[in-house]
Coordinates of C-alpha atoms in Angstrom, one line a residue:
M1 CA 88.7 79.5 186.8
K2 CA 92.0 80.9 185.7
I3 CA 93.8 80.2 182.4
Y4 CA 97.5 79.7 182.6
T5 CA 99.7 80.0 179.5
F6 CA 103.3 80.5 178.8
Y7 CA 105.5 81.6 175.9
T8 CA 109.1 81.7 174.8
P9 CA 110.5 84.5 172.6
S10 CA 110.0 82.5 169.4
H11 CA 106.3 82.1 170.3
E12 CA 105.6 85.6 171.6
V13 CA 103.8 86.4 168.3
F14 CA 101.1 83.9 169.1
L15 CA 100.6 85.3 172.6
N16 CA 100.3 88.9 171.5
E17 CA 98.6 88.6 168.1
W18 CA 96.3 85.6 168.6
F19 CA 95.9 84.2 172.2
I20 CA 95.4 87.4 174.2
P21 CA 93.3 89.4 171.6
S22 CA 91.0 86.5 170.9
L23 CA 90.6 85.7 174.6
K24 CA 89.7 89.2 175.5
N25 CA 87.2 89.4 172.6
T26 CA 85.4 86.3 173.7
N27 CA 86.1 85.7 177.4
Q28 CA 86.2 89.1 179.0
D29 CA 85.4 87.7 182.4
V30 CA 88.2 85.1 182.4
E31 CA 91.4 85.8 184.3
F32 CA 94.5 84.6 182.6
V33 CA 98.1 84.3 183.9
V34 CA 101.1 84.5 181.5
K35 CA 104.6 83.3 182.2
K36 CA 107.7 83.9 180.0
F37 CA 110.1 81.0 179.6
D38 CA 113.7 81.1 178.4
Q39 CA 114.3 80.1 174.8
K40 CA 115.8 76.7 175.2
C41 CA 114.7 75.4 171.8
N42 CA 116.3 77.8 169.3
T43 CA 114.0 76.8 166.4
G44 CA 110.8 76.6 168.4
K45 CA 110.0 73.5 166.5
F46 CA 108.4 70.4 168.0
M47 CA 111.0 67.9 169.4
D48 CA 114.1 69.9 168.1
D49 CA 117.0 70.3 170.5
G50 CA 115.8 72.0 173.7
W51 CA 112.2 71.2 173.2
N52 CA 111.9 68.8 176.1
D53 CA 113.8 71.3 178.3
T54 CA 110.9 73.7 177.6
M55 CA 108.4 70.9 178.3
S56 CA 110.0 70.3 181.7
D57 CA 109.5 74.0 182.4
K58 CA 105.9 73.6 181.3
I59 CA 105.4 70.7 183.8
D60 CA 106.9 72.9 186.6
Y61 CA 104.3 75.6 185.6
I62 CA 101.5 73.1 185.7
L63 CA 102.6 71.9 189.1
Y64 CA 102.8 75.5 190.3
S65 CA 99.2 76.0 189.0
I66 CA 98.0 73.0 190.9
D67 CA 99.6 74.3 194.1
V68 CA 98.1 77.8 193.8
T69 CA 94.6 76.5 192.9
P70 CA 92.5 75.5 195.9
E71 CA 92.2 71.7 196.3
G72 CA 89.2 70.4 194.4
E73 CA 89.0 73.4 192.1
Y74 CA 90.0 73.6 188.4
F75 CA 92.3 75.7 186.2
I76 CA 93.0 75.7 182.5
H77 CA 96.4 75.1 181.1
A78 CA 96.7 76.4 177.5
D79 CA 99.5 76.7 175.0
C80 CA 99.9 80.1 173.5
D81 CA 99.3 79.0 169.9
I82 CA 95.6 79.0 170.5
Q83 CA 92.8 81.4 169.3
F84 CA 89.4 81.6 170.9
F85 CA 86.1 82.0 169.2
K86 CA 83.5 81.6 172.0
N87 CA 83.1 81.9 175.7
I88 CA 84.6 79.0 177.5
K89 CA 82.7 79.4 180.7
E90 CA 79.4 79.1 178.9
N91 CA 80.5 75.8 177.3
L92 CA 81.9 74.4 180.5
K93 CA 78.4 74.6 182.0
I94 CA 77.3 71.8 179.6
I95 CA 80.3 69.4 179.3
N96 CA 80.3 68.1 182.8
Y97 CA 84.0 68.7 183.3
E98 CA 83.6 68.4 187.0
M99 CA 83.2 64.7 186.6
F100 CA 86.8 64.4 185.6
D101 CA 90.3 65.1 187.0
I102 CA 91.5 66.2 183.5
S103 CA 89.5 67.2 180.4
A104 CA 91.8 67.6 177.4
Q105 CA 91.7 68.5 173.8
S106 CA 91.7 65.4 171.6
D107 CA 94.8 64.5 169.7
M108 CA 93.6 61.7 167.5
G109 CA 92.0 60.0 170.4
S110 CA 94.6 60.7 173.0
A111 CA 94.9 63.7 175.4
C112 CA 96.6 66.8 174.0
C113 CA 98.7 68.6 176.7
G114 CA 98.2 71.9 174.8
F115 CA 94.8 72.5 176.3
M116 CA 93.7 70.9 179.5
I117 CA 91.2 71.6 182.3
I118 CA 92.9 70.2 185.4
K119 CA 91.6 69.6 188.9
S120 CA 93.9 70.5 191.7
N121 CA 94.3 67.4 193.9
A122 CA 96.9 65.0 195.1
K123 CA 96.4 62.7 192.1
T124 CA 97.1 65.2 189.4
K125 CA 100.0 66.6 191.3
K126 CA 101.6 63.2 191.6
L127 CA 100.9 62.5 188.0
F128 CA 102.7 65.6 186.7
Q129 CA 105.6 65.2 189.2
D130 CA 106.2 61.7 187.8
I131 CA 105.8 62.9 184.2
K132 CA 108.6 65.4 184.7
I133 CA 110.9 62.6 186.0
L134 CA 110.0 60.3 183.1
I135 CA 110.8 62.8 180.4
K136 CA 114.0 63.9 182.2
K137 CA 115.2 60.3 182.2
K138 CA 114.0 60.0 178.5
I139 CA 111.8 57.1 179.4
F140 CA 109.2 58.8 177.3
P141 CA 110.1 61.2 174.4
N142 CA 107.7 64.0 175.6
D143 CA 105.2 65.0 178.2
Q144 CA 102.1 64.2 176.1
I145 CA 103.2 60.6 175.4
A146 CA 104.0 60.1 179.1
L147 CA 100.7 61.4 180.3
N148 CA 98.7 59.2 178.0
A149 CA 100.8 56.2 178.9
I150 CA 100.5 56.4 182.6
Y151 CA 97.5 58.5 183.8
K152 CA 95.4 55.4 184.4
N153 CA 97.9 54.2 186.9
Y154 CA 97.1 57.2 189.1
D155 CA 93.3 56.6 189.2
I156 CA 93.0 59.8 187.1
S157 CA 89.6 60.2 185.4
L158 CA 90.2 61.8 182.0
C159 CA 87.9 62.9 179.1
L160 CA 88.5 64.2 175.7
L161 CA 86.8 67.4 174.5
D162 CA 84.9 67.5 171.3
Y163 CA 85.5 69.0 167.9
Q164 CA 84.7 72.5 169.1
Y165 CA 88.1 72.4 170.7
F166 CA 89.5 72.2 167.2
S167 CA 92.8 71.0 165.7
V168 CA 93.3 70.7 161.9
W169 CA 93.8 66.9 162.1
M170 CA 90.0 66.7 162.6
S171 CA 89.5 67.9 159.1
N172 CA 92.4 66.5 157.1
G173 CA 92.5 62.9 158.1
G174 CA 95.1 63.3 160.8
K175 CA 97.9 64.7 158.6
V176 CA 100.5 67.3 159.5
W177 CA 99.4 70.5 157.8
N178 CA 101.9 71.9 155.3
G179 CA 100.0 74.8 153.8
E180 CA 97.4 72.9 151.7
E181 CA 93.9 74.1 151.4
T182 CA 91.9 73.6 154.6
K183 CA 88.5 71.9 153.9
N184 CA 85.6 70.7 156.0
I185 CA 86.2 73.1 158.9
P186 CA 83.3 72.8 161.2
N187 CA 81.4 75.8 162.5
N188 CA 80.7 76.8 166.1
L189 CA 84.3 76.4 167.2
I190 CA 85.2 77.4 170.8
L191 CA 88.9 77.5 170.1
H192 CA 91.6 76.4 167.6
H193 CA 95.0 75.1 168.7
A194 CA 97.6 75.4 165.9
N195 CA 99.2 72.1 166.4
F196 CA 99.6 69.4 163.7
T197 CA 101.9 71.7 161.8
V198 CA 105.6 72.5 162.2
G199 CA 107.3 75.9 162.3
I200 CA 106.3 79.4 163.2
E201 CA 105.3 80.5 159.7
N202 CA 103.0 77.5 159.2
K203 CA 101.3 78.0 162.6
I204 CA 100.6 81.7 161.7
N205 CA 99.2 80.7 158.3
L206 CA 97.1 78.0 159.8
L207 CA 95.7 80.4 162.5
K208 CA 94.8 82.8 159.7
K209 CA 93.0 80.2 157.6
I210 CA 90.9 78.8 160.5
K211 CA 90.0 82.3 161.6
H212 CA 88.9 83.2 158.1
S213 CA 86.8 80.0 157.9
Q214 CA 84.9 81.0 161.1
E215 CA 84.4 84.6 159.8
L216 CA 83.0 83.3 156.6
I217 CA 80.5 81.1 158.5
I218 CA 79.4 84.0 160.6
N219 CA 78.9 86.2 157.6
E220 CA 76.9 83.5 155.8
N221 CA 74.6 83.2 158.7

C-alpha cells in the first residue's frame, strides 16, 4: 500500500522536517509518493484566498491515485503536516479497513480528508469527481464538508479511525489550538495530524509538543 502526499512551498517544512523523517523512522517498508503543488494560497492558512484552489488540486491527486491503484486495492492519502510514531501496516492488520471503501481520521465525528485509506473502485472515483465539481461551484465550502455531506449517496462504506490517529481536538474539547498547554495526550499514538490550529508557526509548535509528549511517555516506560 502506497502513501500519497503533497506539499506547497509554504508547507515544505512539514514534509522535510516532520513527515518524511518520522515516516522513515517508523515505516521503512512503506513506499510513499510526493507531489509538489503551486502556491495558490499565499498564506497557507485554512480557507484563505486560494485554499480551495489547492484543495481542487488535491482532489485531482486523489483521483490520480485511484487510477494508478489496481481496482479493489487500497492507498493512503495523507496531508504533509503529519508525524508518524508507529508502523501503520502493523496497525492495519487489526482495524479491518478492508471492510470499508474509506477509513478516515476522525474530525469530531466526521471524516477528515487529511488522512484517508481509500479503496480504488468506481464508487470512490465518482465520489471524488463530484466533490471537485461541488467545491468548484461553491456548493460546499471545502472538500471535507462535501465528502461528509454526500458520501452516503454513493453507497460508500466509511469508518472513522480511533484516537491513535490523533488530532489535538481529542484532548482539548474540540477547540482550535492557539499555543496553550497540551494536556491529556494519550500514549501509543500511531500518528499525529497538526490540524485544529491555524498558521505555519502554530502547526510547528503543536507538532513539537505532541512529539515531546510521546517521548516522555516512552522514557517513563
